[in-house]
């Protein structure tokens, strides 16, 4: 299976640079995964496609302001950090730019000394382990000094940090937002619950690997990045009860999908568990739990397009993407949405 099989030509002007004022006003392309038929709606119309007895799975991870700008203590040269994973208390795995200035032993100063860091060693893929030093609470300092780590294809400055958070974000730890959830308002979620749809909360901390391109020709040679997930007993019970009663499990975002599929055993029973997942879903994968998906429109040749193709078929997916392009849909993180049933 060739990576090029998942390519499509996207006009740059369709890459959304800013979120809409009304989260639920985004457009919604609804696709029948069996026939490939599509129709064009508005996101709040999802109520017409959900049924009492369904279970909507949402990822309640919270994005941290993980981008830090500082200077080297000895030369005052500018340096940029992106926090990727917390390894141990105040030791983080980070992406550093420029990398040539980030050798072990290098000391970095942020915010006139409010926060400092020492590079300990090299990690995988050129990342660095950094020990941070500060007085007070790290999260409060990070909120004061850090910026939201927007994807590289977004060039506009985000005016309100909360617009890169879902309204149900709770557990801090992501370097990127689970963007399908950005379309929900609290009012819309209330309407979903009121119609008899169960909402199950799971957590997957989204890593930088979300934006990394697939660099191999053969899809099956790609090594998926590792992300931390948590499914508690309440969420597992809600999902399992839905399946047992014949209801549908509909995941909000590819991250929610990867979480429930990682937590399910061979019989499709979701277990309460936490850990690291490297699950890679591409055509040929047999879904254990998921019946439907709400997602955004993703980058060409990305693992996310491959996941959608695993559910709906490559031809149906690419045809739907072309229909979205023809209709002028907004793509990527702040763009429009797609519902696959």
mmCIF file with all atom_site columns, N, CA and C in Angstrom, residues 57-62 168-174 200-206 226-237 239 255-264 270-279:
data_model
loop_
_atom_site.group_PDB
_atom_site.id
_atom_site.type_symbol
_atom_site.label_atom_id
_atom_site.label_alt_id
_atom_site.label_comp_id
_atom_site.label_asym_id
_atom_site.label_entity_id
_atom_site.label_seq_id
_atom_site.pdbx_PDB_ins_code
_atom_site.Cartn_x
_atom_site.Cartn_y
_atom_site.Cartn_z
_atom_site.occupancy
_atom_site.B_iso_or_equiv
_atom_site.pdbx_formal_charge
_atom_site.auth_seq_id
_atom_site.auth_comp_id
_atom_site.auth_asym_id
_atom_site.auth_atom_id
_atom_site.pdbx_PDB_model_num
ATOM 1   N N  . UNK A 1 57  ? -18.241 9.272  22.010 1.00 0.00 ? 57  UNK A N  1
ATOM 2   C CA . UNK A 1 57  ? -16.989 9.208  22.758 1.00 0.00 ? 57  UNK A CA 1
ATOM 3   C C  . UNK A 1 57  ? -16.186 10.469 22.485 1.00 0.00 ? 57  UNK A C  1
ATOM 4   N N  . UNK A 1 58  ? -15.832 11.205 23.548 1.00 0.00 ? 58  UNK A N  1
ATOM 5   C CA . UNK A 1 58  ? -15.083 12.446 23.396 1.00 0.00 ? 58  UNK A CA 1
ATOM 6   C C  . UNK A 1 58  ? -13.749 12.345 24.140 1.00 0.00 ? 58  UNK A C  1
ATOM 7   N N  . UNK A 1 59  ? -12.750 13.035 23.603 1.00 0.00 ? 59  UNK A N  1
ATOM 8   C CA . UNK A 1 59  ? -11.416 13.062 24.201 1.00 0.00 ? 59  UNK A CA 1
ATOM 9   C C  . UNK A 1 59  ? -11.269 14.347 25.019 1.00 0.00 ? 59  UNK A C  1
ATOM 10  N N  . UNK A 1 60  ? -11.192 14.194 26.357 1.00 0.00 ? 60  UNK A N  1
ATOM 11  C CA . UNK A 1 60  ? -11.182 15.378 27.229 1.00 0.00 ? 60  UNK A CA 1
ATOM 12  C C  . UNK A 1 60  ? -9.780  15.871 27.578 1.00 0.00 ? 60  UNK A C  1
ATOM 13  N N  . UNK A 1 61  ? -8.800  15.565 26.728 1.00 0.00 ? 61  UNK A N  1
ATOM 14  C CA . UNK A 1 61  ? -7.459  16.098 26.947 1.00 0.00 ? 61  UNK A CA 1
ATOM 15  C C  . UNK A 1 61  ? -7.466  17.621 26.806 1.00 0.00 ? 61  UNK A C  1
ATOM 16  N N  . UNK A 1 62  ? -6.493  18.252 27.465 1.00 0.00 ? 62  UNK A N  1
ATOM 17  C CA . UNK A 1 62  ? -6.375  19.706 27.412 1.00 0.00 ? 62  UNK A CA 1
ATOM 18  C C  . UNK A 1 62  ? -5.003  20.091 26.881 1.00 0.00 ? 62  UNK A C  1
ATOM 19  N N  . UNK A 1 168 ? -14.866 20.814 26.617 1.00 0.00 ? 168 UNK A N  1
ATOM 20  C CA . UNK A 1 168 ? -14.859 19.771 27.647 1.00 0.00 ? 168 UNK A CA 1
ATOM 21  C C  . UNK A 1 168 ? -13.449 19.335 28.039 1.00 0.00 ? 168 UNK A C  1
ATOM 22  N N  . UNK A 1 169 ? -12.454 20.141 27.692 1.00 0.00 ? 169 UNK A N  1
ATOM 23  C CA . UNK A 1 169 ? -11.062 19.815 28.020 1.00 0.00 ? 169 UNK A CA 1
ATOM 24  C C  . UNK A 1 169 ? -10.835 19.856 29.530 1.00 0.00 ? 169 UNK A C  1
ATOM 25  N N  . UNK A 1 170 ? -10.197 18.813 30.065 1.00 0.00 ? 170 UNK A N  1
ATOM 26  C CA . UNK A 1 170 ? -9.962  18.713 31.510 1.00 0.00 ? 170 UNK A CA 1
ATOM 27  C C  . UNK A 1 170 ? -8.513  18.358 31.835 1.00 0.00 ? 170 UNK A C  1
ATOM 28  N N  . UNK A 1 171 ? -8.020  17.256 31.266 1.00 0.00 ? 171 UNK A N  1
ATOM 29  C CA . UNK A 1 171 ? -6.723  16.705 31.660 1.00 0.00 ? 171 UNK A CA 1
ATOM 30  C C  . UNK A 1 171 ? -5.594  17.284 30.806 1.00 0.00 ? 171 UNK A C  1
ATOM 31  N N  . UNK A 1 172 ? -4.731  18.089 31.438 1.00 0.00 ? 172 UNK A N  1
ATOM 32  C CA . UNK A 1 172 ? -3.649  18.749 30.705 1.00 0.00 ? 172 UNK A CA 1
ATOM 33  C C  . UNK A 1 172 ? -2.591  17.750 30.233 1.00 0.00 ? 172 UNK A C  1
ATOM 34  N N  . UNK A 1 173 ? -2.086  17.965 29.007 1.00 0.00 ? 173 UNK A N  1
ATOM 35  C CA . UNK A 1 173 ? -1.020  17.102 28.538 1.00 0.00 ? 173 UNK A CA 1
ATOM 36  C C  . UNK A 1 173 ? -0.816  17.044 27.041 1.00 0.00 ? 173 UNK A C  1
ATOM 37  N N  . UNK A 1 174 ? -1.666  17.705 26.265 1.00 0.00 ? 174 UNK A N  1
ATOM 38  C CA . UNK A 1 174 ? -1.561  17.622 24.810 1.00 0.00 ? 174 UNK A CA 1
ATOM 39  C C  . UNK A 1 174 ? -0.718  18.746 24.215 1.00 0.00 ? 174 UNK A C  1
ATOM 40  N N  . UNK A 1 200 ? -19.382 9.360  26.622 1.00 0.00 ? 200 UNK A N  1
ATOM 41  C CA . UNK A 1 200 ? -18.276 8.713  27.339 1.00 0.00 ? 200 UNK A CA 1
ATOM 42  C C  . UNK A 1 200 ? -17.021 9.546  27.153 1.00 0.00 ? 200 UNK A C  1
ATOM 43  N N  . UNK A 1 201 ? -16.366 9.869  28.270 1.00 0.00 ? 201 UNK A N  1
ATOM 44  C CA . UNK A 1 201 ? -15.142 10.675 28.225 1.00 0.00 ? 201 UNK A CA 1
ATOM 45  C C  . UNK A 1 201 ? -13.916 9.777  28.339 1.00 0.00 ? 201 UNK A C  1
ATOM 46  N N  . UNK A 1 202 ? -13.028 9.885  27.387 1.00 0.00 ? 202 UNK A N  1
ATOM 47  C CA . UNK A 1 202 ? -11.739 9.196  27.442 1.00 0.00 ? 202 UNK A CA 1
ATOM 48  C C  . UNK A 1 202 ? -10.655 10.249 27.282 1.00 0.00 ? 202 UNK A C  1
ATOM 49  N N  . UNK A 1 203 ? -9.410  9.863  27.464 1.00 0.00 ? 203 UNK A N  1
ATOM 50  C CA . UNK A 1 203 ? -8.309  10.815 27.347 1.00 0.00 ? 203 UNK A CA 1
ATOM 51  C C  . UNK A 1 203 ? -7.190  10.236 26.498 1.00 0.00 ? 203 UNK A C  1
ATOM 52  N N  . UNK A 1 204 ? -6.741  10.998 25.518 1.00 0.00 ? 204 UNK A N  1
ATOM 53  C CA . UNK A 1 204 ? -5.503  10.690 24.806 1.00 0.00 ? 204 UNK A CA 1
ATOM 54  C C  . UNK A 1 204 ? -4.767  12.011 24.614 1.00 0.00 ? 204 UNK A C  1
ATOM 55  N N  . UNK A 1 205 ? -3.543  12.076 25.140 1.00 0.00 ? 205 UNK A N  1
ATOM 56  C CA . UNK A 1 205 ? -2.746  13.295 25.009 1.00 0.00 ? 205 UNK A CA 1
ATOM 57  C C  . UNK A 1 205 ? -2.093  13.312 23.628 1.00 0.00 ? 205 UNK A C  1
ATOM 58  N N  . UNK A 1 206 ? -2.528  14.260 22.816 1.00 0.00 ? 206 UNK A N  1
ATOM 59  C CA . UNK A 1 206 ? -2.110  14.333 21.421 1.00 0.00 ? 206 UNK A CA 1
ATOM 60  C C  . UNK A 1 206 ? -0.677  14.838 21.331 1.00 0.00 ? 206 UNK A C  1
ATOM 61  N N  . UNK A 1 226 ? 4.074   7.465  19.645 1.00 0.00 ? 226 UNK A N  1
ATOM 62  C CA . UNK A 1 226 ? 3.467   6.950  20.872 1.00 0.00 ? 226 UNK A CA 1
ATOM 63  C C  . UNK A 1 226 ? 2.736   8.071  21.620 1.00 0.00 ? 226 UNK A C  1
ATOM 64  N N  . UNK A 1 227 ? 1.532   7.772  22.105 1.00 0.00 ? 227 UNK A N  1
ATOM 65  C CA . UNK A 1 227 ? 0.747   8.748  22.856 1.00 0.00 ? 227 UNK A CA 1
ATOM 66  C C  . UNK A 1 227 ? 0.125   8.083  24.085 1.00 0.00 ? 227 UNK A C  1
ATOM 67  N N  . UNK A 1 228 ? -0.025  8.855  25.150 1.00 0.00 ? 228 UNK A N  1
ATOM 68  C CA . UNK A 1 228 ? -0.555  8.319  26.402 1.00 0.00 ? 228 UNK A CA 1
ATOM 69  C C  . UNK A 1 228 ? -2.082  8.432  26.413 1.00 0.00 ? 228 UNK A C  1
ATOM 70  N N  . UNK A 1 229 ? -2.755  7.345  26.835 1.00 0.00 ? 229 UNK A N  1
ATOM 71  C CA . UNK A 1 229 ? -4.215  7.354  26.877 1.00 0.00 ? 229 UNK A CA 1
ATOM 72  C C  . UNK A 1 229 ? -4.721  6.819  28.211 1.00 0.00 ? 229 UNK A C  1
ATOM 73  N N  . UNK A 1 230 ? -5.958  7.188  28.534 1.00 0.00 ? 230 UNK A N  1
ATOM 74  C CA . UNK A 1 230 ? -6.618  6.706  29.751 1.00 0.00 ? 230 UNK A CA 1
ATOM 75  C C  . UNK A 1 230 ? -8.098  6.447  29.457 1.00 0.00 ? 230 UNK A C  1
ATOM 76  N N  . UNK A 1 231 ? -8.573  5.279  29.879 1.00 0.00 ? 231 UNK A N  1
ATOM 77  C CA . UNK A 1 231 ? -10.000 4.962  29.822 1.00 0.00 ? 231 UNK A CA 1
ATOM 78  C C  . UNK A 1 231 ? -10.393 4.485  31.211 1.00 0.00 ? 231 UNK A C  1
ATOM 79  N N  . UNK A 1 232 ? -11.284 5.213  31.884 1.00 0.00 ? 232 UNK A N  1
ATOM 80  C CA . UNK A 1 232 ? -11.678 4.788  33.226 1.00 0.00 ? 232 UNK A CA 1
ATOM 81  C C  . UNK A 1 232 ? -12.845 3.801  33.158 1.00 0.00 ? 232 UNK A C  1
ATOM 82  N N  . UNK A 1 233 ? -13.203 3.254  34.303 1.00 0.00 ? 233 UNK A N  1
ATOM 83  C CA . UNK A 1 233 ? -14.227 2.206  34.345 1.00 0.00 ? 233 UNK A CA 1
ATOM 84  C C  . UNK A 1 233 ? -15.593 2.732  33.914 1.00 0.00 ? 233 UNK A C  1
ATOM 85  N N  . UNK A 1 234 ? -15.881 4.003  34.220 1.00 0.00 ? 234 UNK A N  1
ATOM 86  C CA . UNK A 1 234 ? -17.172 4.575  33.831 1.00 0.00 ? 234 UNK A CA 1
ATOM 87  C C  . UNK A 1 234 ? -17.318 4.649  32.316 1.00 0.00 ? 234 UNK A C  1
ATOM 88  N N  . UNK A 1 235 ? -16.274 5.139  31.651 1.00 0.00 ? 235 UNK A N  1
ATOM 89  C CA . UNK A 1 235 ? -16.319 5.236  30.191 1.00 0.00 ? 235 UNK A CA 1
ATOM 90  C C  . UNK A 1 235 ? -16.398 3.854  29.558 1.00 0.00 ? 235 UNK A C  1
ATOM 91  N N  . UNK A 1 236 ? -15.595 2.916  30.053 1.00 0.00 ? 236 UNK A N  1
ATOM 92  C CA . UNK A 1 236 ? -15.603 1.558  29.503 1.00 0.00 ? 236 UNK A CA 1
ATOM 93  C C  . UNK A 1 236 ? -16.985 0.936  29.643 1.00 0.00 ? 236 UNK A C  1
ATOM 94  N N  . UNK A 1 237 ? -17.616 1.133  30.791 1.00 0.00 ? 237 UNK A N  1
ATOM 95  C CA . UNK A 1 237 ? -18.945 0.560  31.027 1.00 0.00 ? 237 UNK A CA 1
ATOM 96  C C  . UNK A 1 237 ? -19.982 1.164  30.077 1.00 0.00 ? 237 UNK A C  1
ATOM 97  N N  . UNK A 1 239 ? -19.515 2.451  27.097 1.00 0.00 ? 239 UNK A N  1
ATOM 98  C CA . UNK A 1 239 ? -19.278 1.965  25.736 1.00 0.00 ? 239 UNK A CA 1
ATOM 99  C C  . UNK A 1 239 ? -19.727 0.514  25.595 1.00 0.00 ? 239 UNK A C  1
ATOM 100 N N  . UNK A 1 255 ? -8.481  10.754 17.589 1.00 0.00 ? 255 UNK A N  1
ATOM 101 C CA . UNK A 1 255 ? -7.835  10.434 18.875 1.00 0.00 ? 255 UNK A CA 1
ATOM 102 C C  . UNK A 1 255 ? -8.750  9.590  19.751 1.00 0.00 ? 255 UNK A C  1
ATOM 103 N N  . UNK A 1 256 ? -10.043 9.921  19.775 1.00 0.00 ? 256 UNK A N  1
ATOM 104 C CA . UNK A 1 256 ? -11.001 9.106  20.529 1.00 0.00 ? 256 UNK A CA 1
ATOM 105 C C  . UNK A 1 256 ? -11.090 7.707  19.935 1.00 0.00 ? 256 UNK A C  1
ATOM 106 N N  . UNK A 1 257 ? -11.063 7.639  18.615 1.00 0.00 ? 257 UNK A N  1
ATOM 107 C CA . UNK A 1 257 ? -11.086 6.351  17.923 1.00 0.00 ? 257 UNK A CA 1
ATOM 108 C C  . UNK A 1 257 ? -9.885  5.505  18.315 1.00 0.00 ? 257 UNK A C  1
ATOM 109 N N  . UNK A 1 258 ? -8.702  6.088  18.262 1.00 0.00 ? 258 UNK A N  1
ATOM 110 C CA . UNK A 1 258 ? -7.492  5.332  18.579 1.00 0.00 ? 258 UNK A CA 1
ATOM 111 C C  . UNK A 1 258 ? -7.476  4.896  20.036 1.00 0.00 ? 258 UNK A C  1
ATOM 112 N N  . UNK A 1 259 ? -8.107  5.709  20.900 1.00 0.00 ? 259 UNK A N  1
ATOM 113 C CA . UNK A 1 259 ? -8.149  5.374  22.323 1.00 0.00 ? 259 UNK A CA 1
ATOM 114 C C  . UNK A 1 259 ? -9.008  4.150  22.575 1.00 0.00 ? 259 UNK A C  1
ATOM 115 N N  . UNK A 1 260 ? -10.239 4.151  22.062 1.00 0.00 ? 260 UNK A N  1
ATOM 116 C CA . UNK A 1 260 ? -11.126 3.013  22.341 1.00 0.00 ? 260 UNK A CA 1
ATOM 117 C C  . UNK A 1 260 ? -10.636 1.744  21.657 1.00 0.00 ? 260 UNK A C  1
ATOM 118 N N  . UNK A 1 261 ? -10.046 1.887  20.481 1.00 0.00 ? 261 UNK A N  1
ATOM 119 C CA . UNK A 1 261 ? -9.519  0.710  19.796 1.00 0.00 ? 261 UNK A CA 1
ATOM 120 C C  . UNK A 1 261 ? -8.295  0.157  20.536 1.00 0.00 ? 261 UNK A C  1
ATOM 121 N N  . UNK A 1 262 ? -7.531  1.025  21.168 1.00 0.00 ? 262 UNK A N  1
ATOM 122 C CA . UNK A 1 262 ? -6.365  0.582  21.941 1.00 0.00 ? 262 UNK A CA 1
ATOM 123 C C  . UNK A 1 262 ? -6.782  -0.097 23.240 1.00 0.00 ? 262 UNK A C  1
ATOM 124 N N  . UNK A 1 263 ? -7.916  0.319  23.785 1.00 0.00 ? 263 UNK A N  1
ATOM 125 C CA . UNK A 1 263 ? -8.366  -0.213 25.076 1.00 0.00 ? 263 UNK A CA 1
ATOM 126 C C  . UNK A 1 263 ? -9.234  -1.462 24.931 1.00 0.00 ? 263 UNK A C  1
ATOM 127 N N  . UNK A 1 264 ? -9.594  -1.825 23.702 1.00 0.00 ? 264 UNK A N  1
ATOM 128 C CA . UNK A 1 264 ? -10.486 -2.963 23.491 1.00 0.00 ? 264 UNK A CA 1
ATOM 129 C C  . UNK A 1 264 ? -9.705  -4.268 23.371 1.00 0.00 ? 264 UNK A C  1
ATOM 130 N N  . UNK A 1 270 ? -14.232 -3.044 25.739 1.00 0.00 ? 270 UNK A N  1
ATOM 131 C CA . UNK A 1 270 ? -13.328 -1.983 26.164 1.00 0.00 ? 270 UNK A CA 1
ATOM 132 C C  . UNK A 1 270 ? -12.993 -2.178 27.639 1.00 0.00 ? 270 UNK A C  1
ATOM 133 N N  . UNK A 1 271 ? -11.704 -2.158 27.947 1.00 0.00 ? 271 UNK A N  1
ATOM 134 C CA . UNK A 1 271 ? -11.234 -2.359 29.315 1.00 0.00 ? 271 UNK A CA 1
ATOM 135 C C  . UNK A 1 271 ? -10.791 -1.021 29.917 1.00 0.00 ? 271 UNK A C  1
ATOM 136 N N  . UNK A 1 272 ? -11.025 -0.879 31.210 1.00 0.00 ? 272 UNK A N  1
ATOM 137 C CA . UNK A 1 272 ? -10.520 0.302  31.911 1.00 0.00 ? 272 UNK A CA 1
ATOM 138 C C  . UNK A 1 272 ? -9.010  0.153  32.036 1.00 0.00 ? 272 UNK A C  1
ATOM 139 N N  . UNK A 1 273 ? -8.274  1.042  31.390 1.00 0.00 ? 273 UNK A N  1
ATOM 140 C CA . UNK A 1 273 ? -6.817  0.914  31.401 1.00 0.00 ? 273 UNK A CA 1
ATOM 141 C C  . UNK A 1 273 ? -6.179  2.231  30.977 1.00 0.00 ? 273 UNK A C  1
ATOM 142 N N  . UNK A 1 274 ? -4.885  2.320  31.193 1.00 0.00 ? 274 UNK A N  1
ATOM 143 C CA . UNK A 1 274 ? -4.122  3.472  30.729 1.00 0.00 ? 274 UNK A CA 1
ATOM 144 C C  . UNK A 1 274 ? -2.751  2.981  30.285 1.00 0.00 ? 274 UNK A C  1
ATOM 145 N N  . UNK A 1 275 ? -2.096  3.775  29.460 1.00 0.00 ? 275 UNK A N  1
ATOM 146 C CA . UNK A 1 275 ? -0.776  3.382  28.969 1.00 0.00 ? 275 UNK A CA 1
ATOM 147 C C  . UNK A 1 275 ? -0.453  4.117  27.688 1.00 0.00 ? 275 UNK A C  1
ATOM 148 N N  . UNK A 1 276 ? 0.556   3.644  27.000 1.00 0.00 ? 276 UNK A N  1
ATOM 149 C CA . UNK A 1 276 ? 1.008   4.266  25.749 1.00 0.00 ? 276 UNK A CA 1
ATOM 150 C C  . UNK A 1 276 ? 0.522   3.441  24.572 1.00 0.00 ? 276 UNK A C  1
ATOM 151 N N  . UNK A 1 277 ? 0.028   4.115  23.549 1.00 0.00 ? 277 UNK A N  1
ATOM 152 C CA . UNK A 1 277 ? -0.429  3.413  22.359 1.00 0.00 ? 277 UNK A CA 1
ATOM 153 C C  . UNK A 1 277 ? 0.313   3.903  21.122 1.00 0.00 ? 277 UNK A C  1
ATOM 154 N N  . UNK A 1 278 ? 0.623   2.972  20.252 1.00 0.00 ? 278 UNK A N  1
ATOM 155 C CA . UNK A 1 278 ? 1.210   3.274  18.945 1.00 0.00 ? 278 UNK A CA 1
ATOM 156 C C  . UNK A 1 278 ? 0.324   2.703  17.847 1.00 0.00 ? 278 UNK A C  1
ATOM 157 N N  . UNK A 1 279 ? -0.951  2.524  18.151 1.00 0.00 ? 279 UNK A N  1
ATOM 158 C CA . UNK A 1 279 ? -1.857  1.912  17.195 1.00 0.00 ? 279 UNK A CA 1
ATOM 159 C C  . UNK A 1 279 ? -1.896  2.722  15.899 1.00 0.00 ? 279 UNK A C  1
#
